[in-house]
Amino acid sequence: MGLEPRADARVRYEFGFPDGRLWIHEVDLAGTGGRVESGPEWARLGFQQCSHCPLNVAEVRDCPFALALARPVAVLARSPSYEEVRMAVFWRGREIRQQTTLQRALGSLLGLLGATSGCPHTRMLRAMAWFHWPFSTSAETLYRSLGTYLLGQHLRRQRGLEPDWDMDGLRELYRNLRLVNLGMAGRLRAAAEEDSSLNGLILLDLLAADTLYSLDSYEGELDGFFAEYFEEG
C-alpha cells in the first residue's frame, strides 16, 4: 500500500524572543498553509501584482502567497531581522531547535508557507514541503530540489507521461520563483515597519538564485556525496 499525505500533517514553528514572548505558527501541509480568510490591503492581488502572475484580478481578490504571509507579518513586522530568537520546529514526531536570527528563522517558515499557499508559481514545491527540512543550507536545498524533481519525473514516466530528465522545467520553476520573491518583497516593503519579514524573503531569493545558478552552471557541488555512483561495475 502506498503512502498517502496525512490530512493532519502540520509543521509547528515556535519563536522564542529575548523579552520572553512566544509566537507560534502552524502550517497545514494538506490545507491552505495557514492562510487567513481575508487579508490586508497589501495582500490584494492587484497590489504590486507579480509581473508574471497568471491570476486575474477580476476573478481572484487576494494573492494566495500574500494571504499566507499576512499573519506572520502582522505579528513580526516590528521585530528587526538581526534579533536572536530561540526556535523550535515540530513535525511528524520530530523536533529541531536552533538559536538563530529572526531573518533566518523567517526564511525557513516563509519558504514553507509559499510552497503550500496555492500560488501558481510555487505549487510544484508542495512535494518538497511534505518533506520539509527547517533551516536548510544551500547545498541541502539543491539536493532536495534535484531529488524531488527527478523523482517526480520518474513517477510521470510510470504514468505514461513525458519525463523532463534535462530539468528544463526545474530551471523555469526557479526563474519564476525569483520573480515571485521580488513581487512579495515589494508587498512587504509596504507592510513591514522593520525589515524582518522582508529580509526573510531576501534570504529565500538568495537560495533560489543559488539553486538556479547551480542548475545552469553545475560545477560538481554535490559530486563528493555520490562517489560510489561513479565506480565502474
PDB file of C-alpha atoms in Angstrom:
ATOM      1  CA  MET A   1       0.000   0.000   0.000  1.00  0.00           C
ATOM      2  CA  GLY A   2       1.409   3.404  -0.969  1.00  0.00           C
ATOM      3  CA  LEU A   3       1.961   6.258   1.429  1.00  0.00           C
ATOM      4  CA  GLU A   4      -0.773   8.890   1.478  1.00  0.00           C
ATOM      5  CA  PRO A   5      -0.357  12.518   2.623  1.00  0.00           C
ATOM      6  CA  ARG A   6      -1.846  12.765   6.089  1.00  0.00           C
ATOM      7  CA  ALA A   7      -4.773  15.128   6.442  1.00  0.00           C
ATOM      8  CA  ASP A   8      -3.474  16.195   9.874  1.00  0.00           C
ATOM      9  CA  ALA A   9       0.149  16.767   8.805  1.00  0.00           C
ATOM     10  CA  ARG A  10       1.214  20.020  10.408  1.00  0.00           C
ATOM     11  CA  VAL A  11       4.506  21.807  10.944  1.00  0.00           C
ATOM     12  CA  ARG A  12       4.650  23.880  14.127  1.00  0.00           C
ATOM     13  CA  TYR A  13       7.095  26.809  14.381  1.00  0.00           C
ATOM     14  CA  GLU A  14       7.730  28.327  17.811  1.00  0.00           C
ATOM     15  CA  PHE A  15       9.579  31.654  18.008  1.00  0.00           C
ATOM     16  CA  GLY A  16      11.031  32.467  21.431  1.00  0.00           C
ATOM     17  CA  PHE A  17      12.039  36.140  21.737  1.00  0.00           C
ATOM     18  CA  PRO A  18      14.571  37.613  24.197  1.00  0.00           C
ATOM     19  CA  ASP A  19      11.817  39.525  26.017  1.00  0.00           C
ATOM     20  CA  GLY A  20      10.005  36.266  26.817  1.00  0.00           C
ATOM     21  CA  ARG A  21       7.409  36.418  24.044  1.00  0.00           C
ATOM     22  CA  LEU A  22       6.486  33.137  22.402  1.00  0.00           C
ATOM     23  CA  TRP A  23       4.859  33.235  18.971  1.00  0.00           C
ATOM     24  CA  ILE A  24       3.551  30.023  17.401  1.00  0.00           C
ATOM     25  CA  HIS A  25       2.572  29.421  13.804  1.00  0.00           C
ATOM     26  CA  GLU A  26       1.307  26.126  12.408  1.00  0.00           C
ATOM     27  CA  VAL A  27       1.323  25.225   8.729  1.00  0.00           C
ATOM     28  CA  ASP A  28      -1.200  22.680   7.498  1.00  0.00           C
ATOM     29  CA  LEU A  29       0.589  20.834   4.700  1.00  0.00           C
ATOM     30  CA  ALA A  30      -2.651  19.327   3.407  1.00  0.00           C
ATOM     31  CA  GLY A  31      -4.636  22.553   3.530  1.00  0.00           C
ATOM     32  CA  THR A  32      -4.097  26.189   2.762  1.00  0.00           C
ATOM     33  CA  GLY A  33      -0.786  26.602   4.547  1.00  0.00           C
ATOM     34  CA  GLY A  34      -2.088  28.783   7.369  1.00  0.00           C
ATOM     35  CA  ARG A  35      -3.712  31.453   5.175  1.00  0.00           C
ATOM     36  CA  VAL A  36      -6.146  33.890   6.723  1.00  0.00           C
ATOM     37  CA  GLU A  37      -9.596  34.204   5.140  1.00  0.00           C
ATOM     38  CA  SER A  38      -9.326  37.902   4.367  1.00  0.00           C
ATOM     39  CA  GLY A  39      -6.042  39.750   4.130  1.00  0.00           C
ATOM     40  CA  PRO A  40      -4.908  43.381   4.445  1.00  0.00           C
ATOM     41  CA  GLU A  41      -4.826  45.812   1.528  1.00  0.00           C
ATOM     42  CA  TRP A  42      -1.256  44.864   0.610  1.00  0.00           C
ATOM     43  CA  ALA A  43      -2.463  41.275   0.059  1.00  0.00           C
ATOM     44  CA  ARG A  44      -4.899  42.268  -2.708  1.00  0.00           C
ATOM     45  CA  LEU A  45      -3.947  40.587  -5.972  1.00  0.00           C
ATOM     46  CA  GLY A  46      -3.708  43.871  -7.857  1.00  0.00           C
ATOM     47  CA  PHE A  47      -1.416  45.477  -5.271  1.00  0.00           C
ATOM     48  CA  GLN A  48       2.064  45.241  -6.856  1.00  0.00           C
ATOM     49  CA  GLN A  49       0.988  42.056  -8.594  1.00  0.00           C
ATOM     50  CA  CYS A  50       3.866  39.889  -9.823  1.00  0.00           C
ATOM     51  CA  SER A  51       4.646  40.654 -13.461  1.00  0.00           C
ATOM     52  CA  HIS A  52       4.210  37.009 -14.470  1.00  0.00           C
ATOM     53  CA  CYS A  53       1.175  36.198 -12.298  1.00  0.00           C
ATOM     54  CA  PRO A  54      -1.404  34.157 -14.259  1.00  0.00           C
ATOM     55  CA  LEU A  55      -4.263  35.071 -11.901  1.00  0.00           C
ATOM     56  CA  ASN A  56      -6.932  37.583 -12.918  1.00  0.00           C
ATOM     57  CA  VAL A  57      -7.880  40.399 -10.531  1.00  0.00           C
ATOM     58  CA  ALA A  58     -11.449  40.187 -11.855  1.00  0.00           C
ATOM     59  CA  GLU A  59     -11.695  36.604 -10.609  1.00  0.00           C
ATOM     60  CA  VAL A  60      -9.336  36.468  -7.599  1.00  0.00           C
ATOM     61  CA  ARG A  61      -9.388  39.095  -4.871  1.00  0.00           C
ATOM     62  CA  ASP A  62      -6.246  38.232  -2.916  1.00  0.00           C
ATOM     63  CA  CYS A  63      -2.765  36.968  -3.738  1.00  0.00           C
ATOM     64  CA  PRO A  64      -2.524  33.428  -2.268  1.00  0.00           C
ATOM     65  CA  PHE A  65       1.093  33.845  -1.164  1.00  0.00           C
ATOM     66  CA  ALA A  66       0.348  37.230   0.435  1.00  0.00           C
ATOM     67  CA  LEU A  67      -2.557  35.724   2.386  1.00  0.00           C
ATOM     68  CA  ALA A  68      -0.192  33.066   3.735  1.00  0.00           C
ATOM     69  CA  LEU A  69       2.189  35.819   4.889  1.00  0.00           C
ATOM     70  CA  ALA A  70      -0.455  38.051   6.459  1.00  0.00           C
ATOM     71  CA  ARG A  71      -0.376  36.570   9.958  1.00  0.00           C
ATOM     72  CA  PRO A  72       3.431  36.329  10.300  1.00  0.00           C
ATOM     73  CA  VAL A  73       3.850  39.884   9.017  1.00  0.00           C
ATOM     74  CA  ALA A  74       1.216  41.263  11.391  1.00  0.00           C
ATOM     75  CA  VAL A  75       2.944  39.686  14.389  1.00  0.00           C
ATOM     76  CA  LEU A  76       6.589  40.097  13.423  1.00  0.00           C
ATOM     77  CA  ALA A  77       6.689  43.318  11.427  1.00  0.00           C
ATOM     78  CA  ARG A  78       8.026  45.333  14.379  1.00  0.00           C
ATOM     79  CA  SER A  79      10.962  42.999  15.061  1.00  0.00           C
ATOM     80  CA  PRO A  80      14.357  43.640  13.436  1.00  0.00           C
ATOM     81  CA  SER A  81      15.871  40.898  11.282  1.00  0.00           C
ATOM     82  CA  TYR A  82      19.057  40.669  13.368  1.00  0.00           C
ATOM     83  CA  GLU A  83      17.190  39.847  16.598  1.00  0.00           C
ATOM     84  CA  GLU A  84      18.204  36.479  18.044  1.00  0.00           C
ATOM     85  CA  VAL A  85      15.364  34.006  18.563  1.00  0.00           C
ATOM     86  CA  ARG A  86      15.140  30.546  20.106  1.00  0.00           C
ATOM     87  CA  MET A  87      13.484  28.360  17.505  1.00  0.00           C
ATOM     88  CA  ALA A  88      11.698  25.058  17.917  1.00  0.00           C
ATOM     89  CA  VAL A  89      10.108  23.298  14.962  1.00  0.00           C
ATOM     90  CA  PHE A  90       7.883  20.244  15.443  1.00  0.00           C
ATOM     91  CA  TRP A  91       6.670  17.964  12.662  1.00  0.00           C
ATOM     92  CA  ARG A  92       5.858  14.278  12.281  1.00  0.00           C
ATOM     93  CA  GLY A  93       7.082  13.331  15.728  1.00  0.00           C
ATOM     94  CA  ARG A  94      10.374  15.190  15.327  1.00  0.00           C
ATOM     95  CA  GLU A  95      11.672  18.432  16.684  1.00  0.00           C
ATOM     96  CA  ILE A  96      14.588  20.655  15.808  1.00  0.00           C
ATOM     97  CA  ARG A  97      15.851  23.513  17.966  1.00  0.00           C
ATOM     98  CA  GLN A  98      18.166  26.293  16.954  1.00  0.00           C
ATOM     99  CA  GLN A  99      19.321  29.665  18.202  1.00  0.00           C
ATOM    100  CA  THR A 100      19.367  31.883  15.146  1.00  0.00           C
ATOM    101  CA  THR A 101      18.394  35.271  13.763  1.00  0.00           C
ATOM    102  CA  LEU A 102      14.784  36.149  13.061  1.00  0.00           C
ATOM    103  CA  GLN A 103      15.776  36.633   9.423  1.00  0.00           C
ATOM    104  CA  ARG A 104      16.912  33.032   9.029  1.00  0.00           C
ATOM    105  CA  ALA A 105      14.004  31.646  11.044  1.00  0.00           C
ATOM    106  CA  LEU A 106      11.506  33.571   8.920  1.00  0.00           C
ATOM    107  CA  GLY A 107      13.225  32.439   5.740  1.00  0.00           C
ATOM    108  CA  SER A 108      12.572  28.841   6.719  1.00  0.00           C
ATOM    109  CA  LEU A 109       8.930  29.491   7.616  1.00  0.00           C
ATOM    110  CA  LEU A 110       8.184  31.674   4.590  1.00  0.00           C
ATOM    111  CA  GLY A 111       9.550  29.032   2.233  1.00  0.00           C
ATOM    112  CA  LEU A 112       7.113  26.512   3.681  1.00  0.00           C
ATOM    113  CA  LEU A 113       4.233  28.998   3.536  1.00  0.00           C
ATOM    114  CA  GLY A 114       4.963  29.794  -0.086  1.00  0.00           C
ATOM    115  CA  ALA A 115       5.047  26.151  -1.130  1.00  0.00           C
ATOM    116  CA  THR A 116       1.644  25.469   0.449  1.00  0.00           C
ATOM    117  CA  SER A 117      -0.025  28.824  -0.315  1.00  0.00           C
ATOM    118  CA  GLY A 118      -1.684  27.943  -3.608  1.00  0.00           C
ATOM    119  CA  CYS A 119       0.384  30.402  -5.657  1.00  0.00           C
ATOM    120  CA  PRO A 120       0.512  29.014  -9.225  1.00  0.00           C
ATOM    121  CA  HIS A 121       4.275  29.507  -9.365  1.00  0.00           C
ATOM    122  CA  THR A 122       5.030  27.705  -6.089  1.00  0.00           C
ATOM    123  CA  ARG A 123       2.653  24.752  -6.307  1.00  0.00           C
ATOM    124  CA  MET A 124       5.365  22.439  -7.680  1.00  0.00           C
ATOM    125  CA  LEU A 125       7.194  22.897  -4.367  1.00  0.00           C
ATOM    126  CA  ARG A 126       4.405  21.231  -2.380  1.00  0.00           C
ATOM    127  CA  ALA A 127       6.083  17.832  -2.759  1.00  0.00           C
ATOM    128  CA  MET A 128       9.191  19.300  -1.096  1.00  0.00           C
ATOM    129  CA  ALA A 129       7.021  20.789   1.634  1.00  0.00           C
ATOM    130  CA  TRP A 130       5.807  17.309   2.626  1.00  0.00           C
ATOM    131  CA  PHE A 131       9.436  16.515   3.416  1.00  0.00           C
ATOM    132  CA  HIS A 132      10.277  19.919   4.860  1.00  0.00           C
ATOM    133  CA  TRP A 133      13.683  20.429   6.427  1.00  0.00           C
ATOM    134  CA  PRO A 134      13.961  23.620   8.513  1.00  0.00           C
ATOM    135  CA  PHE A 135      16.966  25.930   8.163  1.00  0.00           C
ATOM    136  CA  SER A 136      18.312  24.133   5.074  1.00  0.00           C
ATOM    137  CA  THR A 137      21.703  25.158   3.717  1.00  0.00           C
ATOM    138  CA  SER A 138      22.116  25.978   0.028  1.00  0.00           C
ATOM    139  CA  ALA A 139      23.613  22.519  -0.608  1.00  0.00           C
ATOM    140  CA  GLU A 140      20.706  20.821   1.162  1.00  0.00           C
ATOM    141  CA  THR A 141      18.212  22.903  -0.803  1.00  0.00           C
ATOM    142  CA  LEU A 142      19.911  21.968  -4.074  1.00  0.00           C
ATOM    143  CA  TYR A 143      19.911  18.273  -3.117  1.00  0.00           C
ATOM    144  CA  ARG A 144      16.230  18.308  -2.154  1.00  0.00           C
ATOM    145  CA  SER A 145      15.232  20.287  -5.246  1.00  0.00           C
ATOM    146  CA  LEU A 146      17.053  17.978  -7.647  1.00  0.00           C
ATOM    147  CA  GLY A 147      15.958  14.828  -5.867  1.00  0.00           C
ATOM    148  CA  THR A 148      12.314  15.846  -5.640  1.00  0.00           C
ATOM    149  CA  TYR A 149      12.119  16.939  -9.262  1.00  0.00           C
ATOM    150  CA  LEU A 150      13.812  13.834 -10.653  1.00  0.00           C
ATOM    151  CA  LEU A 151      11.623  11.552  -8.557  1.00  0.00           C
ATOM    152  CA  GLY A 152       8.622  13.431  -9.918  1.00  0.00           C
ATOM    153  CA  GLN A 153       9.832  12.776 -13.470  1.00  0.00           C
ATOM    154  CA  HIS A 154      10.257   9.079 -12.677  1.00  0.00           C
ATOM    155  CA  LEU A 155       6.664   8.950 -11.409  1.00  0.00           C
ATOM    156  CA  ARG A 156       5.483  10.807 -14.521  1.00  0.00           C
ATOM    157  CA  ARG A 157       7.103   8.186 -16.730  1.00  0.00           C
ATOM    158  CA  GLN A 158       5.423   5.408 -14.758  1.00  0.00           C
ATOM    159  CA  ARG A 159       2.093   7.015 -15.629  1.00  0.00           C
ATOM    160  CA  GLY A 160       2.893   7.212 -19.336  1.00  0.00           C
ATOM    161  CA  LEU A 161       3.724  10.943 -19.253  1.00  0.00           C
ATOM    162  CA  GLU A 162       6.779  12.524 -20.835  1.00  0.00           C
ATOM    163  CA  PRO A 163       9.574  12.979 -18.242  1.00  0.00           C
ATOM    164  CA  ASP A 164      11.866  16.002 -18.177  1.00  0.00           C
ATOM    165  CA  TRP A 165      15.259  14.454 -17.480  1.00  0.00           C
ATOM    166  CA  ASP A 166      17.075  17.606 -18.662  1.00  0.00           C
ATOM    167  CA  MET A 167      15.307  19.505 -15.843  1.00  0.00           C
ATOM    168  CA  ASP A 168      14.323  22.427 -18.055  1.00  0.00           C
ATOM    169  CA  GLY A 169      11.090  22.663 -16.078  1.00  0.00           C
ATOM    170  CA  LEU A 170      13.027  22.968 -12.818  1.00  0.00           C
ATOM    171  CA  ARG A 171      15.076  25.850 -14.197  1.00  0.00           C
ATOM    172  CA  GLU A 172      11.888  27.583 -15.282  1.00  0.00           C
ATOM    173  CA  LEU A 173      10.392  26.968 -11.845  1.00  0.00           C
ATOM    174  CA  TYR A 174      13.273  28.708 -10.090  1.00  0.00           C
ATOM    175  CA  ARG A 175      13.284  31.599 -12.558  1.00  0.00           C
ATOM    176  CA  ASN A 176       9.627  32.131 -11.736  1.00  0.00           C
ATOM    177  CA  LEU A 177      10.341  31.840  -8.013  1.00  0.00           C
ATOM    178  CA  ARG A 178      12.845  34.669  -8.220  1.00  0.00           C
ATOM    179  CA  LEU A 179      10.167  36.909  -9.777  1.00  0.00           C
ATOM    180  CA  VAL A 180       7.679  35.850  -7.090  1.00  0.00           C
ATOM    181  CA  ASN A 181      10.177  36.715  -4.357  1.00  0.00           C
ATOM    182  CA  LEU A 182      10.726  40.148  -5.906  1.00  0.00           C
ATOM    183  CA  GLY A 183       6.986  40.719  -6.028  1.00  0.00           C
ATOM    184  CA  MET A 184       6.456  39.632  -2.439  1.00  0.00           C
ATOM    185  CA  ALA A 185       9.335  41.826  -1.272  1.00  0.00           C
ATOM    186  CA  GLY A 186       7.565  44.803  -2.821  1.00  0.00           C
ATOM    187  CA  ARG A 187       4.410  43.956  -0.912  1.00  0.00           C
ATOM    188  CA  LEU A 188       6.285  43.524   2.357  1.00  0.00           C
ATOM    189  CA  ARG A 189       8.032  46.866   1.999  1.00  0.00           C
ATOM    190  CA  ALA A 190       4.581  48.390   2.210  1.00  0.00           C
ATOM    191  CA  ALA A 191       3.597  46.240   5.181  1.00  0.00           C
ATOM    192  CA  ALA A 192       6.637  45.907   7.454  1.00  0.00           C
ATOM    193  CA  GLU A 193       7.716  48.628   9.868  1.00  0.00           C
ATOM    194  CA  GLU A 194      11.013  46.822  10.352  1.00  0.00           C
ATOM    195  CA  ASP A 195      12.835  44.524   7.958  1.00  0.00           C
ATOM    196  CA  SER A 196      12.376  41.051   9.459  1.00  0.00           C
ATOM    197  CA  SER A 197       9.851  39.631   7.013  1.00  0.00           C
ATOM    198  CA  LEU A 198      11.413  41.438   4.057  1.00  0.00           C
ATOM    199  CA  ASN A 199      14.827  40.031   4.878  1.00  0.00           C
ATOM    200  CA  GLY A 200      13.298  36.584   5.182  1.00  0.00           C
ATOM    201  CA  LEU A 201      12.175  36.955   1.564  1.00  0.00           C
ATOM    202  CA  ILE A 202      15.616  38.202   0.548  1.00  0.00           C
ATOM    203  CA  LEU A 203      17.128  35.082   2.116  1.00  0.00           C
ATOM    204  CA  LEU A 204      14.702  32.947   0.115  1.00  0.00           C
ATOM    205  CA  ASP A 205      15.632  34.787  -3.056  1.00  0.00           C
ATOM    206  CA  LEU A 206      19.309  34.172  -2.406  1.00  0.00           C
ATOM    207  CA  LEU A 207      18.613  30.453  -2.030  1.00  0.00           C
ATOM    208  CA  ALA A 208      16.522  30.468  -5.216  1.00  0.00           C
ATOM    209  CA  ALA A 209      19.269  32.317  -7.085  1.00  0.00           C
ATOM    210  CA  ASP A 210      21.913  29.948  -5.753  1.00  0.00           C
ATOM    211  CA  THR A 211      19.893  26.887  -6.763  1.00  0.00           C
ATOM    212  CA  LEU A 212      19.203  28.317 -10.225  1.00  0.00           C
ATOM    213  CA  TYR A 213      22.894  29.117 -10.703  1.00  0.00           C
ATOM    214  CA  SER A 214      23.840  25.585  -9.680  1.00  0.00           C
ATOM    215  CA  LEU A 215      21.334  24.158 -12.169  1.00  0.00           C
ATOM    216  CA  ASP A 216      22.617  26.329 -15.022  1.00  0.00           C
ATOM    217  CA  SER A 217      26.320  26.088 -14.137  1.00  0.00           C
ATOM    218  CA  TYR A 218      26.757  22.896 -12.141  1.00  0.00           C
ATOM    219  CA  GLU A 219      30.376  22.535 -11.015  1.00  0.00           C
ATOM    220  CA  GLY A 220      30.181  19.333  -9.027  1.00  0.00           C
ATOM    221  CA  GLU A 221      28.875  20.805  -5.781  1.00  0.00           C
ATOM    222  CA  LEU A 222      27.240  17.508  -4.834  1.00  0.00           C
ATOM    223  CA  ASP A 223      29.670  15.082  -6.518  1.00  0.00           C
ATOM    224  CA  GLY A 224      31.520  14.358  -3.295  1.00  0.00           C
ATOM    225  CA  PHE A 225      28.397  12.780  -1.804  1.00  0.00           C
ATOM    226  CA  PHE A 226      27.987  10.396  -4.745  1.00  0.00           C
ATOM    227  CA  ALA A 227      31.442   8.871  -5.152  1.00  0.00           C
ATOM    228  CA  GLU A 228      30.055   5.329  -5.103  1.00  0.00           C
ATOM    229  CA  TYR A 229      27.825   6.110  -8.089  1.00  0.00           C
ATOM    230  CA  PHE A 230      30.863   6.868 -10.258  1.00  0.00           C
ATOM    231  CA  GLU A 231      32.529   3.491  -9.758  1.00  0.00           C
ATOM    232  CA  GLU A 232      32.662   1.070 -12.696  1.00  0.00           C
ATOM    233  CA  GLY A 233      30.814  -2.238 -12.367  1.00  0.00           C
TER     234      GLY A 233
END
